[in-house]
Tab-separated table of N, CA and C and ligand atoms in Angstrom:
chain	number	residue	atom	x	y	z
A	3	MET	N	259.239	221.017	230.261
A	3	MET	CA	258.383	222.019	229.605
A	3	MET	C	258.265	223.238	230.502
A	4	ALA	N	258.629	224.368	230.005
A	4	ALA	CA	258.457	225.590	230.794
A	4	ALA	C	257.383	226.445	230.129
A	5	ALA	N	256.298	226.656	230.845
A	5	ALA	CA	255.239	227.518	230.325
A	5	ALA	C	255.701	228.971	230.377
A	6	ARG	N	255.164	229.783	229.475
A	6	ARG	CA	255.525	231.208	229.464
A	6	ARG	C	254.847	231.963	230.593
A	7	GLY	N	253.708	231.419	231.034
A	7	GLY	CA	252.964	232.102	232.097
A	7	GLY	C	251.521	231.678	232.021
A	8	ILE	N	250.716	232.248	232.888
A	8	ILE	CA	249.284	231.945	232.843
A	8	ILE	C	248.658	232.770	231.727
A	9	HIS	N	247.991	232.079	230.807
A	9	HIS	CA	247.325	232.787	229.710
A	9	HIS	C	245.965	233.312	230.143
A	10	HIS	N	245.208	232.471	230.833
A	10	HIS	CA	243.912	232.923	231.371
A	10	HIS	C	243.429	231.959	232.445
A	11	LEU	N	242.459	232.450	233.203
A	11	LEU	CA	241.702	231.612	234.121
A	11	LEU	C	240.320	231.437	233.515
A	12	GLY	N	239.829	230.214	233.503
A	12	GLY	CA	238.497	229.933	232.967
A	12	GLY	C	237.502	229.828	234.106
A	13	VAL	N	236.370	230.508	233.954
A	13	VAL	CA	235.348	230.552	235.003
A	13	VAL	C	234.013	230.130	234.391
A	14	ALA	N	233.361	229.160	235.018
A	14	ALA	CA	232.045	228.708	234.564
A	14	ALA	C	230.967	229.583	235.195
A	15	VAL	N	230.075	230.098	234.363
A	15	VAL	CA	229.019	230.992	234.862
A	15	VAL	C	227.665	230.536	234.334
A	16	GLU	N	226.622	230.911	235.057
A	16	GLU	CA	225.275	230.560	234.598
A	16	GLU	C	224.731	231.593	233.634
A	17	ASP	N	225.165	232.848	233.779
A	17	ASP	CA	224.630	233.943	232.969
A	17	ASP	C	225.801	234.823	232.536
A	18	LEU	N	226.202	234.694	231.286
A	18	LEU	CA	227.392	235.401	230.797
A	18	LEU	C	227.225	236.910	230.902
A	19	ASP	N	226.060	237.429	230.546
A	19	ASP	CA	225.873	238.882	230.564
A	19	ASP	C	225.972	239.430	231.985
A	20	ALA	N	225.372	238.701	232.924
A	20	ALA	CA	225.457	239.140	234.322
A	20	ALA	C	226.900	239.069	234.815
A	21	ALA	N	227.615	238.025	234.432
A	21	ALA	CA	229.011	237.882	234.867
A	21	ALA	C	229.881	238.975	234.251
A	22	LEU	N	229.657	239.270	232.974
A	22	LEU	CA	230.416	240.353	232.319
A	22	LEU	C	230.204	241.665	233.065
A	23	ALA	N	228.953	241.946	233.399
A	23	ALA	CA	228.652	243.198	234.103
A	23	ALA	C	229.370	243.234	235.449
A	24	THR	N	229.422	242.109	236.132
A	24	THR	CA	230.103	242.047	237.430
A	24	THR	C	231.595	242.318	237.278
A	25	TYR	N	232.225	241.642	236.306
A	25	TYR	CA	233.668	241.813	236.135
A	25	TYR	C	234.007	243.227	235.675
A	26	GLU	N	233.123	243.824	234.869
A	26	GLU	CA	233.351	245.218	234.440
A	26	GLU	C	233.218	246.168	235.627
A	27	ARG	N	232.175	245.974	236.415
A	27	ARG	CA	231.894	246.888	237.525
A	27	ARG	C	232.931	246.753	238.636
A	28	LEU	N	233.282	245.518	238.981
A	28	LEU	CA	234.175	245.311	240.127
A	28	LEU	C	235.643	245.490	239.781
A	29	PHE	N	236.048	245.065	238.587
A	29	PHE	CA	237.485	244.977	238.298
A	29	PHE	C	237.914	245.764	237.061
A	30	GLY	N	236.975	246.478	236.429
A	30	GLY	CA	237.333	247.238	235.235
A	30	GLY	C	237.697	246.362	234.060
A	31	ALA	N	237.106	245.178	233.983
A	31	ALA	CA	237.410	244.261	232.885
A	31	ALA	C	236.959	244.850	231.552
A	32	GLU	N	237.721	244.543	230.511
A	32	GLU	CA	237.359	244.955	229.150
A	32	GLU	C	237.226	243.718	228.292
A	33	VAL	N	236.145	243.660	227.517
A	33	VAL	CA	235.915	242.487	226.669
A	33	VAL	C	236.905	242.504	225.506
A	34	GLU	N	237.646	241.404	225.396
A	34	GLU	CA	238.630	241.244	224.327
A	34	GLU	C	237.998	240.498	223.145
A	35	HIS	N	237.273	239.425	223.442
A	35	HIS	CA	236.568	238.629	222.428
A	35	HIS	C	235.292	238.109	223.067
A	36	SER	N	234.288	237.837	222.228
A	36	SER	CA	233.160	237.045	222.715
A	36	SER	C	232.590	236.278	221.537
A	37	ALA	N	232.062	235.100	221.830
A	37	ALA	CA	231.568	234.247	220.754
A	37	ALA	C	230.684	233.154	221.323
A	38	THR	N	229.743	232.708	220.492
A	38	THR	CA	228.998	231.489	220.774
A	38	THR	C	229.620	230.402	219.914
A	39	VAL	N	230.065	229.326	220.565
A	39	VAL	CA	230.759	228.253	219.844
A	39	VAL	C	229.958	226.969	220.041
A	40	GLU	N	229.075	226.705	219.080
A	40	GLU	CA	228.144	225.574	219.200
A	40	GLU	C	228.879	224.263	219.452
A	41	GLU	N	229.959	224.020	218.709
A	41	GLU	CA	230.611	222.714	218.816
A	41	GLU	C	231.289	222.516	220.166
A	42	GLN	N	231.559	223.613	220.874
A	42	GLN	CA	232.110	223.464	222.221
A	42	GLN	C	231.046	223.669	223.297
A	43	GLY	N	229.823	223.994	222.852
A	43	GLY	CA	228.704	224.082	223.785
A	43	GLY	C	228.759	225.279	224.717
A	44	VAL	N	229.382	226.383	224.268
A	44	VAL	CA	229.509	227.546	225.156
A	44	VAL	C	229.232	228.871	224.451
A	45	ARG	N	228.749	229.814	225.280
A	45	ARG	CA	228.870	231.242	224.983
A	45	ARG	C	230.029	231.699	225.837
A	46	ALA	N	230.987	232.343	225.236
A	46	ALA	CA	232.208	232.641	225.976
A	46	ALA	C	232.646	234.075	225.730
A	47	ALA	N	233.339	234.606	226.713
A	47	ALA	CA	233.955	235.919	226.551
A	47	ALA	C	235.333	235.893	227.181
A	48	SER	N	236.264	236.555	226.489
A	48	SER	CA	237.609	236.736	227.017
A	48	SER	C	237.715	238.171	227.506
A	49	LEU	N	238.116	238.326	228.749
A	49	LEU	CA	238.202	239.654	229.362
A	49	LEU	C	239.641	239.984	229.688
A	50	ARG	N	240.039	241.213	229.439
A	50	ARG	CA	241.336	241.674	229.929
A	50	ARG	C	241.107	242.452	231.217
A	51	ILE	N	241.913	242.137	232.213
A	51	ILE	CA	241.899	242.860	233.481
A	51	ILE	C	243.350	243.202	233.749
A	52	GLY	N	243.716	244.431	233.453
A	52	GLY	CA	245.131	244.786	233.526
A	52	GLY	C	245.907	243.899	232.575
A	53	THR	N	246.978	243.283	233.091
A	53	THR	CA	247.774	242.401	232.245
A	53	THR	C	247.230	240.974	232.253
A	54	GLY	N	246.194	240.723	233.030
A	54	GLY	CA	245.653	239.366	233.139
A	54	GLY	C	244.462	239.151	232.225
A	55	ARG	N	243.994	237.919	232.245
A	55	ARG	CA	242.881	237.574	231.352
A	55	ARG	C	242.013	236.515	232.032
A	56	VAL	N	240.698	236.730	231.924
A	56	VAL	CA	239.717	235.774	232.447
A	56	VAL	C	238.799	235.377	231.305
A	57	GLU	N	238.519	234.082	231.230
A	57	GLU	CA	237.616	233.544	230.205
A	57	GLU	C	236.336	233.111	230.921
A	58	LEU	N	235.221	233.724	230.566
A	58	LEU	CA	233.931	233.363	231.152
A	58	LEU	C	233.220	232.405	230.212
A	59	LEU	N	232.668	231.332	230.783
A	59	LEU	CA	232.058	230.262	229.984
A	59	LEU	C	230.635	230.006	230.465
A	60	GLU	N	229.666	230.252	229.591
A	60	GLU	CA	228.268	229.927	229.903
A	60	GLU	C	227.856	228.760	229.015
A	61	PRO	N	227.356	227.680	229.602
A	61	PRO	CA	227.005	226.521	228.766
A	61	PRO	C	225.772	226.791	227.896
A	62	LEU	N	225.762	226.193	226.713
A	62	LEU	CA	224.592	226.297	225.833
A	62	LEU	C	223.507	225.302	226.224
A	63	GLY	N	223.823	224.347	227.074
A	63	GLY	CA	222.826	223.374	227.512
A	63	GLY	C	223.409	222.537	228.637
A	64	GLU	N	222.563	221.731	229.237
A	64	GLU	CA	223.023	220.903	230.359
A	64	GLU	C	223.970	219.801	229.903
A	65	ASP	N	223.758	219.319	228.680
A	65	ASP	CA	224.552	218.187	228.187
A	65	ASP	C	225.756	218.680	227.387
A	66	THR	N	226.534	219.548	228.025
A	66	THR	CA	227.775	220.073	227.443
A	66	THR	C	228.828	219.967	228.548
A	67	PRO	N	230.092	220.039	228.218
A	67	PRO	CA	231.106	219.932	229.284
A	67	PRO	C	230.913	220.970	230.399
A	68	VAL	N	230.675	222.220	230.030
A	68	VAL	CA	230.503	223.246	231.074
A	68	VAL	C	229.151	223.086	231.766
A	69	GLY	N	228.128	222.638	231.040
A	69	GLY	CA	226.831	222.382	231.664
A	69	GLY	C	226.918	221.291	232.710
A	70	ARG	N	227.658	220.238	232.393
A	70	ARG	CA	227.831	219.153	233.369
A	70	ARG	C	228.646	219.629	234.571
A	71	PHE	N	229.655	220.455	234.308
A	71	PHE	CA	230.461	221.009	235.397
A	71	PHE	C	229.579	221.833	236.336
A	72	LEU	N	228.742	222.705	235.773
A	72	LEU	CA	227.872	223.556	236.592
A	72	LEU	C	226.912	222.720	237.433
A	73	ALA	N	226.359	221.667	236.799
A	73	ALA	CA	225.404	220.828	237.524
A	73	ALA	C	226.082	220.149	238.711
A	74	LYS	N	227.343	219.772	238.523
A	74	LYS	CA	228.061	219.022	239.553
A	74	LYS	C	228.702	219.931	240.598
A	75	ARG	N	229.309	221.009	240.149
A	75	ARG	CA	230.146	221.821	241.049
A	75	ARG	C	229.603	223.213	241.306
A	76	GLY	N	228.643	223.652	240.496
A	76	GLY	CA	228.157	225.028	240.615
A	76	GLY	C	229.102	225.994	239.924
A	77	PRO	N	228.726	227.272	239.844
A	77	PRO	CA	229.562	228.246	239.153
A	77	PRO	C	230.882	228.477	239.900
A	78	GLY	N	231.903	228.837	239.147
A	78	GLY	CA	233.190	229.149	239.772
A	78	GLY	C	234.346	228.764	238.877
A	79	MET	N	235.519	228.671	239.501
A	79	MET	CA	236.744	228.371	238.760
A	79	MET	C	236.602	227.057	237.992
A	80	HIS	N	236.948	227.085	236.733
A	80	HIS	CA	236.809	225.899	235.882
A	80	HIS	C	238.168	225.357	235.454
A	81	HIS	N	239.045	226.220	234.975
A	81	HIS	CA	240.365	225.748	234.555
A	81	HIS	C	241.389	226.878	234.589
A	82	VAL	N	242.654	226.452	234.554
A	82	VAL	CA	243.782	227.372	234.421
A	82	VAL	C	244.456	227.061	233.099
A	83	ALA	N	244.766	228.082	232.330
A	83	ALA	CA	245.418	227.882	231.028
A	83	ALA	C	246.814	228.492	231.045
A	84	TYR	N	247.795	227.675	230.660
A	84	TYR	CA	249.183	228.127	230.554
A	84	TYR	C	249.546	228.315	229.094
A	85	GLU	N	250.271	229.372	228.811
A	85	GLU	CA	250.711	229.618	227.443
A	85	GLU	C	252.056	228.943	227.199
A	86	VAL	N	252.160	228.270	226.069
A	86	VAL	CA	253.407	227.614	225.669
A	86	VAL	C	253.715	228.026	224.234
A	87	SER	N	254.964	227.827	223.832
A	87	SER	CA	255.335	228.293	222.495
A	87	SER	C	255.045	227.245	221.425
A	88	ASP	N	255.241	225.976	221.727
A	88	ASP	CA	255.051	224.925	220.717
A	88	ASP	C	254.143	223.868	221.330
A	89	LEU	N	252.853	223.939	221.009
A	89	LEU	CA	251.891	223.091	221.708
A	89	LEU	C	252.108	221.612	221.395
A	90	GLY	N	252.389	221.287	220.144
A	90	GLY	CA	252.608	219.881	219.784
A	90	GLY	C	253.763	219.281	220.565
A	91	ALA	N	254.874	219.990	220.607
A	91	ALA	CA	256.045	219.499	221.342
A	91	ALA	C	255.761	219.440	222.830
A	92	THR	N	255.007	220.410	223.332
A	92	THR	CA	254.648	220.431	224.752
A	92	THR	C	253.851	219.193	225.123
A	93	LEU	N	252.900	218.783	224.257
A	93	LEU	CA	252.069	217.618	224.581
A	93	LEU	C	252.909	216.345	224.643
A	94	VAL	N	253.872	216.242	223.760
A	94	VAL	CA	254.774	215.082	223.804
A	94	VAL	C	255.537	215.075	225.127
A	95	GLU	N	256.045	216.243	225.515
A	95	GLU	CA	256.797	216.332	226.778
A	95	GLU	C	255.914	216.047	227.982
A	96	LEU	N	254.681	216.584	227.947
A	96	LEU	CA	253.769	216.367	229.080
A	96	LEU	C	253.430	214.888	229.225
A	97	ALA	N	253.162	214.227	228.101
A	97	ALA	CA	252.826	212.800	228.162
A	97	ALA	C	254.010	212.014	228.713
A	98	ARG	N	255.206	212.376	228.248
A	98	ARG	CA	256.420	211.693	228.708
A	98	ARG	C	256.627	211.920	230.202
A	99	ALA	N	256.201	213.086	230.684
A	99	ALA	CA	256.368	213.419	232.098
A	99	ALA	C	255.233	212.881	232.966
A	100	GLY	N	254.306	212.140	232.350
A	100	GLY	CA	253.287	211.466	233.139
A	100	GLY	C	251.942	212.166	233.219
A	101	ALA	N	251.756	213.247	232.468
A	101	ALA	CA	250.462	213.939	232.498
A	101	ALA	C	249.423	213.114	231.736
A	102	ASP	N	248.209	213.084	232.264
A	102	ASP	CA	247.106	212.378	231.623
A	102	ASP	C	246.408	213.377	230.693
A	103	LEU	N	246.703	213.274	229.403
A	103	LEU	CA	246.187	214.250	228.442
A	103	LEU	C	244.751	213.908	228.047
A	104	ILE	N	243.863	214.874	228.158
A	104	ILE	CA	242.512	214.711	227.621
A	104	ILE	C	242.578	214.837	226.095
A	105	ASP	N	243.375	215.771	225.616
A	105	ASP	CA	243.599	215.953	224.177
A	105	ASP	C	245.044	215.583	223.872
A	106	GLU	N	245.225	214.540	223.097
A	106	GLU	CA	246.594	214.130	222.779
A	106	GLU	C	247.187	214.941	221.633
A	107	GLN	N	246.292	215.589	220.890
A	107	GLN	CA	246.731	216.454	219.794
A	107	GLN	C	246.162	217.853	220.040
A	108	PRO	N	246.864	218.887	219.570
A	108	PRO	CA	246.294	220.230	219.669
A	108	PRO	C	244.956	220.289	218.929
A	109	ARG	N	244.035	221.057	219.474
A	109	ARG	CA	242.767	221.252	218.773
A	109	ARG	C	242.399	222.726	218.803
A	110	ALA	N	241.437	223.077	217.967
A	110	ALA	CA	241.011	224.476	217.920
A	110	ALA	C	240.249	224.800	219.189
A	111	GLY	N	240.694	225.840	219.888
A	111	GLY	CA	239.999	226.283	221.091
A	111	GLY	C	239.237	227.563	220.798
A	112	LEU	N	238.939	228.307	221.843
A	112	LEU	CA	238.209	229.555	221.683
A	112	LEU	C	239.131	230.638	221.145
A	113	PHE	N	238.551	231.571	220.406
A	113	PHE	CA	239.209	232.824	220.052
A	113	PHE	C	240.524	232.626	219.301
A	114	GLY	N	240.558	231.599	218.432
A	114	GLY	CA	241.729	231.408	217.579
A	114	GLY	C	242.916	230.740	218.245
A	115	LEU	N	242.742	230.262	219.476
A	115	LEU	CA	243.853	229.595	220.160
A	115	LEU	C	243.903	228.125	219.775
A	116	GLU	N	245.097	227.574	219.779
A	116	GLU	CA	245.275	226.123	219.724
A	116	GLU	C	245.398	225.661	221.162
A	117	VAL	N	244.659	224.602	221.520
A	117	VAL	CA	244.607	224.232	222.929
A	117	VAL	C	244.663	222.723	223.097
A	118	ALA	N	244.923	222.303	224.332
A	118	ALA	CA	244.749	220.910	224.752
A	118	ALA	C	244.534	220.944	226.262
A	119	PHE	N	243.734	219.981	226.739
A	119	PHE	CA	243.443	219.918	228.171
A	119	PHE	C	244.148	218.735	228.808
A	120	ILE	N	244.518	218.920	230.078
A	120	ILE	CA	245.146	217.883	230.901
A	120	ILE	C	244.162	217.518	232.003
A	121	HIS	N	244.016	216.248	232.266
A	121	HIS	CA	243.072	215.769	233.275
A	121	HIS	C	243.426	216.330	234.650
A	122	PRO	N	242.404	216.794	235.395
A	122	PRO	CA	242.708	217.384	236.711
A	122	PRO	C	243.420	216.443	237.679
A	123	ASP	N	243.219	215.124	237.529
A	123	ASP	CA	243.906	214.199	238.442
A	123	ASP	C	245.424	214.280	238.297
A	124	SER	N	245.890	214.743	237.135
A	124	SER	CA	247.338	214.890	236.924
A	124	SER	C	247.887	216.162	237.545
A	125	VAL	N	247.008	217.097	237.885
A	125	VAL	CA	247.456	218.419	238.326
A	125	VAL	C	246.773	218.792	239.652
A	126	HIS	N	246.712	217.804	240.542
A	126	HIS	CA	246.227	218.062	241.899
A	126	HIS	C	244.842	218.702	241.910
A	127	GLY	N	243.980	218.206	241.037
A	127	GLY	CA	242.581	218.620	241.068
A	127	GLY	C	242.213	219.802	240.186
A	128	VAL	N	243.192	220.330	239.442
A	128	VAL	CA	242.912	221.507	238.608
A	128	VAL	C	242.860	221.103	237.126
A	129	LEU	N	241.701	221.285	236.508
A	129	LEU	CA	241.633	221.119	235.056
A	129	LEU	C	242.577	222.136	234.440
A	130	THR	N	243.486	221.666	233.614
A	130	THR	CA	244.562	222.520	233.106
A	130	THR	C	244.556	222.492	231.588
A	131	GLU	N	244.676	223.684	231.017
A	131	GLU	CA	244.697	223.868	229.566
A	131	GLU	C	246.066	224.405	229.199
A	132	VAL	N	246.617	223.923	228.109
A	132	VAL	CA	247.830	224.556	227.560
A	132	VAL	C	247.427	225.148	226.218
A	133	VAL	N	247.903	226.361	225.958
A	133	VAL	CA	247.475	227.075	224.752
A	133	VAL	C	248.677	227.669	224.036
A	134	SER	N	248.524	227.724	222.726
A	134	SER	CA	249.425	228.559	221.944
A	134	SER	C	248.578	229.294	220.926
A	135	ARG	N	249.095	230.361	220.446
A	135	ARG	CA	248.329	231.146	219.467
A	135	ARG	C	248.320	230.384	218.160
A	136	GLY	N	247.109	230.132	217.659
A	136	GLY	CA	246.956	229.292	216.471
A	136	GLY	C	247.511	229.936	215.222
B	227	CO	CO1	240.402	228.310	228.473
């Protein structure tokens, strides 16, 4: 499986508005999308910084995936997302190559993306997302 490149870096934050202001002030980030996604337990924003992209994630509560991450690890880097062309085929290849898939099937992610997550133990401690445009 050859990824096309890094699609975004995911960052867990305690205060989305404060984080947005920081990324705008320090790096000239521009908001590409923002949304509250109840079923994923986040308020999220996708930022463009030059040709790159950062996804900021604020948990809607403590008992959400990002809320649990914040409680355990504090704010900071949460995941790396790689863009692939055919997510279904990629997941089959990843499983065959020994990756421990959190999502065995593509699912709806943020901002219209199709996504799946790979367990960090498979990727040297990095929670890894593979995405394709839905
Ligand atoms: Co992501």
